[in-house]
């Protein structure tokens, strides 16, 4: 079993980040990862999964702010959604061929990727990453972001998802540690502000 965690990268000042977390009424740890960049690690209510999307929307509402929710599932796949002005503007999936199965009301199998796109049984999903657009992610970075390095990190296969996430964050010039913590690790870290 690999790593699973849910984190949010928020840009902007700490006052606005704290206000968004407070407005969400969701418990979270806020940890600095660069100048005006924050890891917001929601605490898991059920011990398994922490919702990130609604909090990321709120974090992106402050003037000039963007936020990205990151879900890493068992070191297999990364799902990221980027937000500006309270709305999603970009989706990223590290491996489109990673599918989960469910059944409809008539017990027919349905396959979905982690962006919710359905595939009929026997259909071959695309391979590789979806949304590996470095320009979409660049606003999350600090300083001059090398978009070709970021593009390689976003589209790189052969790495575990947590390793790929680290490479993406490194290309954005961020402290990777807090953005790759589980909620339990973040709560115990003593790094929160």
Coordinates of N, CA and C in Angstrom, one line a residue:
X1 N 0.8 -1.2 0.0 CA 0.0 0.0 0.0 C 0.9 1.2 0.0
X2 N 0.6 2.2 -0.8 CA 1.4 3.4 -1.0 C 0.8 4.5 -0.2
X3 N 1.2 5.7 -0.5 CA 0.8 7.0 0.2 C -0.5 7.5 -0.4
X4 N -1.4 7.9 0.5 CA -2.6 8.6 0.1 C -2.7 9.8 1.0
X5 N -3.0 10.9 0.3 CA -3.2 12.2 1.1 C -4.0 13.2 0.2
X6 N -4.5 14.2 0.9 CA -5.2 15.3 0.2 C -4.7 16.6 0.8
X7 N -4.2 17.4 -0.1 CA -3.7 18.7 0.3 C -4.1 19.8 -0.6
X8 N -4.0 21.1 -0.2 CA -4.3 22.2 -1.1 C -3.1 23.1 -1.1
X9 N -2.7 23.6 -2.2 CA -1.8 24.7 -2.3 C -2.5 26.0 -2.6
X10 N -2.3 26.9 -1.7 CA -3.0 28.2 -1.8 C -2.0 29.3 -2.0
X11 N -2.3 30.3 -2.8 CA -1.5 31.5 -2.9 C -2.2 32.7 -2.2
X12 N -1.4 33.7 -1.9 CA -2.0 34.9 -1.3 C -1.4 35.1 0.1
X13 N -2.0 36.0 0.8 CA -1.5 36.4 2.2 C -2.2 35.5 3.2
X14 N -1.6 35.4 4.3 CA -2.0 34.5 5.4 C -3.4 34.9 5.9
X15 N -3.6 36.2 6.0 CA -4.9 36.6 6.5 C -6.1 36.1 5.7
X16 N -5.9 36.2 4.4 CA -7.0 35.7 3.5 C -7.1 34.1 3.5
X17 N -6.0 33.5 3.7 CA -6.0 32.0 3.8 C -6.7 31.6 5.1
X18 N -6.4 32.2 6.2 CA -7.0 31.9 7.4 C -8.5 32.2 7.3
X19 N -8.9 33.3 6.7 CA -10.3 33.6 6.6 C -11.1 32.6 5.8
X20 N -10.5 32.1 4.7 CA -11.1 31.1 3.9 C -11.3 29.8 4.7
X21 N -10.3 29.4 5.4 CA -10.4 28.2 6.2 C -11.5 28.3 7.2
X22 N -11.5 29.5 7.9 CA -12.5 29.7 8.9 C -13.9 29.7 8.3
X23 N -14.1 30.3 7.1 CA -15.4 30.3 6.4 C -15.8 28.9 6.0
X24 N -14.9 28.1 5.7 CA -15.2 26.7 5.3 C -15.7 25.9 6.5
X25 N -15.4 26.3 7.7 CA -15.8 25.5 8.9 C -15.2 24.1 8.8
X26 N -14.1 24.0 8.1 CA -13.4 22.7 8.0 C -12.0 22.8 8.7
X27 N -11.8 21.9 9.6 CA -10.5 21.9 10.3 C -9.4 21.7 9.3
X28 N -8.3 22.5 9.4 CA -7.2 22.3 8.5 C -5.9 22.9 9.2
X29 N -4.8 22.4 8.8 CA -3.5 22.9 9.2 C -2.9 23.7 8.1
X30 N -2.4 24.9 8.4 CA -1.9 25.8 7.4 C -0.4 25.9 7.6
X31 N 0.4 25.6 6.6 CA 1.9 25.5 6.7 C 2.5 26.3 5.6
X32 N 3.4 27.2 5.8 CA 4.1 28.0 4.7 C 5.0 27.0 3.9
X33 N 4.9 27.2 2.6 CA 5.8 26.4 1.7 C 6.7 27.3 0.8
X34 N 6.4 28.6 0.8 CA 7.2 29.6 0.1 C 6.6 31.0 0.4
X35 N 7.1 32.1 -0.1 CA 6.5 33.4 0.2 C 5.2 33.4 -0.4
X36 N 4.2 33.7 0.4 CA 2.8 33.8 0.0 C 2.2 32.5 -0.7
X37 N 2.8 31.4 -0.3 CA 2.3 30.1 -0.7 C 2.1 29.2 0.5
X38 N 1.0 28.5 0.6 CA 0.6 27.8 1.8 C 0.1 26.4 1.5
X39 N 0.6 25.5 2.3 CA 0.0 24.1 2.2 C -1.2 24.2 3.2
X40 N -2.4 23.9 2.7 CA -3.6 23.8 3.6 C -4.0 22.3 3.6
X41 N -3.8 21.7 4.8 CA -4.0 20.3 4.9 C -5.3 20.0 5.7
X42 N -6.4 19.7 5.0 CA -7.6 19.5 5.7 C -7.5 18.2 6.6
X43 N -8.1 18.3 7.8 CA -8.1 17.1 8.7 C -9.2 16.2 8.3
X44 N -8.8 14.9 8.3 CA -9.8 13.9 7.9 C -10.8 13.7 9.0
X45 N -12.1 13.7 8.6 CA -13.1 13.5 9.6 C -13.4 12.0 9.8
X46 N -13.2 11.2 8.8 CA -13.4 9.8 8.9 C -12.2 9.0 9.0
X47 N -11.0 9.6 9.1 CA -9.8 8.9 9.2 C -9.2 8.4 7.9
X48 N -10.0 8.6 6.8 CA -9.6 8.0 5.5 C -9.4 9.1 4.5
X49 N -10.4 10.0 4.3 CA -10.4 11.0 3.2 C -10.8 12.4 3.8
X50 N -10.1 13.4 3.3 CA -10.4 14.8 3.6 C -10.9 15.5 2.3
X51 N -12.0 16.0 2.3 CA -12.6 16.8 1.2 C -11.7 18.0 1.0
X52 N -11.3 18.3 -0.3 CA -10.5 19.5 -0.6 C -11.1 20.5 -1.5
X53 N -12.1 20.1 -2.3 CA -12.6 20.9 -3.4 C -13.2 22.2 -2.9
X54 N -14.2 22.1 -2.0 CA -14.9 23.3 -1.5 C -14.0 24.3 -0.8
X55 N -13.0 23.8 -0.1 CA -12.0 24.6 0.6 C -11.1 25.3 -0.4
X56 N -10.7 24.6 -1.4 CA -9.9 25.2 -2.5 C -10.6 26.3 -3.2
X57 N -11.9 26.1 -3.5 CA -12.7 27.2 -4.1 C -12.7 28.4 -3.2
X58 N -12.9 28.3 -1.9 CA -12.9 29.4 -1.0 C -11.5 30.1 -1.0
X59 N -10.5 29.3 -1.0 CA -9.1 29.8 -1.0 C -8.8 30.6 -2.2
X60 N -9.5 30.3 -3.3 CA -9.2 31.0 -4.6 C -10.0 32.3 -4.8
X61 N -10.9 32.6 -3.8 CA -11.7 33.8 -4.0 C -11.0 35.2 -3.7
X62 N -10.0 35.2 -2.9 CA -9.3 36.4 -2.6 C -8.7 37.0 -3.9
X63 N -8.6 38.3 -4.0 CA -8.1 39.0 -5.2 C -6.7 38.4 -5.6
X64 N -6.6 38.0 -6.8 CA -5.3 37.5 -7.3 C -4.9 36.1 -6.9
X65 N -5.7 35.4 -6.1 CA -5.3 34.1 -5.5 C -5.7 33.0 -6.5
X66 N -4.9 32.0 -6.4 CA -5.3 30.7 -7.1 C -5.1 29.6 -6.0
X67 N -5.7 28.5 -6.2 CA -5.5 27.3 -5.3 C -5.6 26.1 -6.1
X68 N -4.9 25.0 -5.6 CA -4.9 23.7 -6.3 C -5.2 22.7 -5.2
X69 N -6.2 21.8 -5.5 CA -6.4 20.7 -4.6 C -5.6 19.5 -5.2
X70 N -4.9 18.8 -4.4 CA -4.2 17.6 -4.8 C -4.7 16.4 -4.0
X71 N -5.1 15.3 -4.7 CA -5.4 14.1 -4.1 C -4.5 13.0 -4.7
X72 N -3.7 12.4 -3.8 CA -2.9 11.3 -4.2 C -3.5 10.0 -3.6
X73 N -3.7 9.0 -4.5 CA -4.4 7.8 -4.2 C -3.4 6.7 -4.2
X74 N -3.1 6.2 -3.0 CA -2.3 5.0 -2.8 C -1.0 4.9 -3.7
X75 N -0.4 6.1 -3.9 CA 0.8 6.3 -4.7 C 0.6 5.9 -6.2
X76 N -0.6 5.7 -6.6 CA -0.9 5.2 -7.9 C -1.3 6.4 -8.9
X77 N -2.0 7.4 -8.4 CA -2.5 8.4 -9.3 C -2.7 9.7 -8.5
X78 N -2.4 10.9 -9.3 CA -2.7 12.2 -8.7 C -3.8 12.8 -9.5
X79 N -4.7 13.4 -8.7 CA -5.8 14.2 -9.3 C -5.6 15.6 -8.7
X80 N -5.5 16.6 -9.6 CA -5.4 18.0 -9.2 C -6.4 18.8 -9.9
X81 N -7.0 19.7 -9.2 CA -8.0 20.7 -9.7 C -7.5 22.1 -9.3
X82 N -7.4 23.0 -10.3 CA -6.9 24.3 -10.1 C -8.1 25.3 -10.1
X83 N -8.1 26.2 -9.1 CA -9.2 27.1 -8.9 C -8.7 28.6 -9.0
X84 N -9.6 29.4 -9.6 CA -9.4 30.9 -9.6 C -10.8 31.5 -9.4
X85 N -11.0 32.5 -8.6 CA -12.3 33.2 -8.5 C -13.4 32.2 -8.1
X86 N -13.0 31.2 -7.3 CA -14.0 30.3 -6.8 C -14.5 29.3 -7.8
X87 N -13.8 29.2 -8.9 CA -14.2 28.2 -10.0 C -13.0 27.4 -10.5
X88 N -13.3 26.2 -10.9 CA -12.3 25.4 -11.4 C -11.9 25.9 -12.8
X89 N -10.6 26.0 -13.1 CA -10.1 26.4 -14.4 C -9.2 25.3 -15.1
X90 N -8.9 24.3 -14.3 CA -8.0 23.3 -15.0 C -8.1 22.0 -14.2
X91 N -8.1 20.8 -14.9 CA -8.0 19.5 -14.2 C -6.8 18.8 -14.7
X92 N -6.3 18.0 -13.8 CA -5.1 17.2 -14.1 C -5.3 15.8 -13.5
X93 N -4.9 14.8 -14.3 CA -4.9 13.4 -13.9 C -3.6 12.8 -14.4
X94 N -2.9 12.2 -13.5 CA -1.5 11.8 -13.8 C -1.5 10.5 -14.7
X95 N -2.6 9.7 -14.6 CA -2.7 8.5 -15.4 C -4.1 8.2 -15.8
X96 N -4.4 8.5 -17.1 CA -5.8 8.3 -17.5 C -6.2 6.9 -17.6
X97 N -5.3 5.9 -17.6 CA -5.6 4.5 -17.7 C -6.0 3.9 -16.4
X98 N -5.8 4.7 -15.3 CA -6.2 4.2 -14.0 C -7.7 4.4 -13.8
X99 N -8.4 3.3 -13.8 CA -9.9 3.3 -13.7 C -10.4 2.6 -12.5
X100 N -11.5 3.0 -12.0 CA -12.2 2.4 -10.9 C -13.6 1.8 -11.4
X101 N -14.0 0.8 -10.8 CA -15.3 0.2 -11.3 C -16.4 0.4 -10.3
X102 N -17.6 0.5 -10.9 CA -18.8 0.6 -10.2 C -19.9 -0.1 -11.0
X103 N -21.1 -0.2 -10.4 CA -22.2 -0.8 -11.1 C -23.4 0.1 -11.1
X104 N -24.2 0.0 -12.2 CA -25.4 0.8 -12.3 C -26.5 0.0 -11.6
X105 N -27.7 0.5 -11.7 CA -28.9 -0.1 -11.0 C -29.2 -1.5 -11.5
X106 N -28.8 -1.8 -12.8 CA -29.1 -3.1 -13.4 C -27.9 -4.0 -13.3
X107 N -26.9 -3.7 -12.4 CA -25.7 -4.5 -12.1 C -24.8 -4.6 -13.4
X108 N -24.8 -3.6 -14.2 CA -23.9 -3.5 -15.3 C -22.6 -2.8 -14.8
X109 N -21.5 -3.3 -15.1 CA -20.2 -2.7 -14.7 C -20.0 -1.4 -15.5
X110 N -19.6 -0.4 -14.8 CA -19.2 0.9 -15.4 C -17.8 1.3 -14.9
X111 N -16.9 1.7 -15.8 CA -15.6 2.1 -15.4 C -15.5 3.6 -15.5
X112 N -14.8 4.2 -14.6 CA -14.6 5.6 -14.5 C -13.1 5.9 -14.3
X113 N -12.6 7.0 -14.9 CA -11.3 7.5 -14.4 C -11.6 8.4 -13.2
X114 N -10.5 8.9 -12.6 CA -10.7 9.7 -11.4 C -11.2 11.1 -11.6
X115 N -11.4 11.5 -12.8 CA -12.0 12.8 -13.2 C -13.5 12.6 -13.4
X116 N -14.0 11.3 -13.2 CA -15.4 11.0 -13.4 C -15.8 10.7 -14.8
X117 N -14.9 10.6 -15.7 CA -15.3 10.3 -17.1 C -15.5 8.8 -17.3
X118 N -16.7 8.4 -17.8 CA -17.0 6.9 -17.9 C -16.4 6.3 -19.1
X119 N -16.1 5.0 -19.0 CA -15.7 4.2 -20.1 C -16.5 2.9 -20.1
X120 N -17.1 2.5 -21.2 CA -17.8 1.2 -21.3 C -16.8 0.1 -21.1
X121 N -17.3 -1.1 -20.6 CA -16.5 -2.2 -20.5 C -15.9 -2.6 -21.8
X122 N -14.6 -2.9 -21.8 CA -13.9 -3.3 -23.0 C -13.3 -2.1 -23.8
X123 N -13.7 -0.9 -23.4 CA -13.1 0.3 -24.0 C -11.7 0.6 -23.5
X124 N -10.8 1.1 -24.3 CA -9.5 1.4 -23.9 C -9.4 2.9 -23.6
X125 N -9.1 3.2 -22.3 CA -8.9 4.6 -22.0 C -7.6 5.1 -22.6
X126 N -7.5 6.4 -22.8 CA -6.2 7.0 -23.2 C -5.1 6.7 -22.2
X127 N -3.9 6.7 -22.6 CA -2.8 6.5 -21.7 C -2.1 7.8 -21.4
X128 N -1.3 7.9 -20.3 CA -0.6 9.1 -20.0 C -1.4 10.0 -19.2
X129 N -0.8 11.2 -19.0 CA -1.5 12.2 -18.2 C -2.5 13.0 -19.0
X130 N -3.5 13.5 -18.3 CA -4.5 14.5 -18.8 C -4.3 15.8 -18.2
X131 N -4.2 16.9 -19.0 CA -4.1 18.2 -18.4 C -2.7 18.6 -18.0
X132 N -1.7 17.9 -18.6 CA -0.3 18.2 -18.2 C 0.2 19.5 -18.9
X133 N -0.5 20.6 -18.6 CA -0.2 21.9 -19.2 C 0.6 22.8 -18.2
X134 N 1.9 22.9 -18.4 CA 2.7 23.7 -17.4 C 2.2 25.2 -17.3
X135 N 1.7 25.7 -18.3 CA 1.2 27.1 -18.2 C 0.0 27.3 -17.2
X136 N -0.8 26.2 -17.1 CA -1.9 26.3 -16.2 C -1.4 26.2 -14.8
X137 N -0.3 25.5 -14.5 CA 0.2 25.4 -13.1 C 1.2 26.5 -12.7
X138 N 1.7 27.2 -13.7 CA 2.8 28.2 -13.4 C 2.5 29.2 -12.4
X139 N 1.2 29.7 -12.3 CA 0.8 30.7 -11.4 C 0.9 30.2 -9.9
X140 N 1.0 28.9 -9.7 CA 1.2 28.4 -8.4 C 2.6 28.5 -7.9
X141 N 3.5 28.7 -8.8 CA 4.9 28.6 -8.4 C 5.5 29.9 -7.9
X142 N 6.7 29.9 -7.5 CA 7.4 31.1 -7.0 C 8.6 31.4 -7.9
X143 N 8.8 32.7 -8.2 CA 9.9 33.0 -9.0 C 9.7 32.6 -10.5
X144 N 10.7 32.5 -11.2 CA 10.7 32.1 -12.6 C 10.5 30.6 -12.7
X145 N 9.4 30.1 -13.1 CA 9.1 28.7 -13.2 C 9.6 28.2 -14.6
X146 N 10.4 27.2 -14.7 CA 10.9 26.6 -15.9 C 9.7 25.7 -16.4
X147 N 9.0 26.2 -17.4 CA 7.8 25.5 -17.9 C 8.2 24.1 -18.5
X148 N 9.4 24.0 -19.1 CA 9.7 22.7 -19.7 C 10.0 21.7 -18.6
X149 N 10.7 22.1 -17.5 CA 10.9 21.2 -16.4 C 9.6 20.8 -15.7
X150 N 8.7 21.8 -15.6 CA 7.3 21.5 -15.0 C 6.6 20.6 -15.9
X151 N 6.7 20.8 -17.3 CA 6.0 19.9 -18.2 C 6.4 18.5 -18.1
X152 N 7.8 18.3 -17.9 CA 8.3 16.9 -17.8 C 7.8 16.3 -16.5
X153 N 7.7 17.1 -15.4 CA 7.2 16.6 -14.1 C 5.7 16.2 -14.3
X154 N 5.0 17.0 -15.0 CA 3.5 16.7 -15.1 C 3.2 15.5 -16.0
X155 N 4.1 15.2 -17.0 CA 3.8 14.2 -17.9 C 4.6 12.9 -17.7
X156 N 5.5 12.9 -16.7 CA 6.4 11.9 -16.4 C 5.7 10.6 -16.0
X157 N 6.0 9.5 -16.6 CA 5.4 8.2 -16.2 C 6.5 7.4 -15.6
X158 N 6.2 6.3 -15.0 CA 7.2 5.4 -14.3 C 7.5 5.8 -12.9
X159 N 7.0 6.9 -12.4 CA 7.2 7.2 -11.0 C 5.9 6.9 -10.2
X160 N 6.1 6.6 -8.9 CA 4.9 6.5 -8.1 C 4.3 7.9 -8.0
X161 N 3.0 8.0 -7.8 CA 2.3 9.3 -7.8 C 2.9 10.3 -6.7
X162 N 3.3 9.8 -5.6 CA 3.8 10.7 -4.6 C 5.2 11.2 -5.0
X163 N 6.0 10.5 -5.7 CA 7.2 10.9 -6.3 C 7.0 11.9 -7.4
X164 N 6.0 11.7 -8.2 CA 5.7 12.6 -9.3 C 5.1 13.9 -8.7
X165 N 4.3 13.9 -7.7 CA 3.8 15.1 -7.0 C 5.0 15.9 -6.5
X166 N 5.9 15.2 -5.8 CA 7.1 15.9 -5.3 C 7.9 16.6 -6.5
X167 N 8.0 16.0 -7.6 CA 8.7 16.6 -8.8 C 7.9 17.8 -9.3
X168 N 6.6 17.7 -9.3 CA 5.8 18.9 -9.7 C 6.0 20.1 -8.8
X169 N 6.0 19.8 -7.5 CA 6.1 20.9 -6.5 C 7.5 21.4 -6.5
X170 N 8.5 20.6 -6.7 CA 9.9 21.0 -6.9 C 10.1 22.0 -8.1
X171 N 9.4 21.6 -9.2 CA 9.5 22.5 -10.4 C 8.8 23.8 -10.1
X172 N 7.9 23.9 -9.2 CA 7.2 25.2 -8.8 C 8.0 25.9 -7.8
X173 N 9.2 25.4 -7.3 CA 10.0 26.0 -6.3 C 9.4 26.1 -4.9
X174 N 8.7 25.1 -4.5 CA 8.0 25.0 -3.3 C 8.6 24.0 -2.3
X175 N 8.4 24.2 -1.0 CA 8.8 23.2 0.0 C 7.8 22.1 -0.2
X176 N 8.3 21.0 -0.6 CA 7.4 19.8 -1.0 C 6.8 19.1 0.2
X177 N 7.5 19.1 1.3 CA 7.1 18.3 2.5 C 5.7 18.5 3.0
X178 N 5.3 19.8 3.3 CA 4.0 20.0 3.8 C 2.9 19.6 2.8
X179 N 3.1 19.7 1.5 CA 2.1 19.4 0.5 C 2.0 17.9 0.2
X180 N 2.9 17.1 0.8 CA 2.8 15.7 0.6 C 2.6 15.0 2.0
X181 N 2.0 15.7 2.9 CA 1.7 15.1 4.2 C 0.3 14.6 4.3
X182 N 0.1 13.6 5.0 CA -1.3 13.2 5.4 C -1.8 14.2 6.4
X183 N -3.1 14.2 6.7 CA -3.6 15.1 7.7 C -3.1 14.8 9.1
X184 N -2.8 13.5 9.3 CA -2.3 13.1 10.6 C -0.9 13.6 10.8
X185 N -0.1 13.5 9.7 CA 1.3 14.0 9.8 C 1.3 15.5 10.0
X186 N 0.4 16.2 9.3 CA 0.4 17.7 9.3 C 0.0 18.1 10.7
X187 N -1.0 17.5 11.3 CA -1.5 17.8 12.7 C -0.4 17.6 13.7
X188 N 0.4 16.6 13.5 CA 1.5 16.3 14.5 C 2.8 17.0 14.2
X189 N 2.9 17.7 13.1 CA 4.2 18.3 12.7 C 4.6 19.5 13.5
X190 N 3.6 20.3 14.1 CA 4.0 21.5 14.8 C 4.4 22.6 13.9
X191 N 4.2 22.5 12.6 CA 4.6 23.5 11.6 C 3.5 24.5 11.3
X192 N 2.3 24.2 11.7 CA 1.1 25.1 11.4 C 1.3 26.5 11.9
X193 N 0.7 27.5 11.2 CA 0.8 28.9 11.6 C -0.6 29.4 11.9

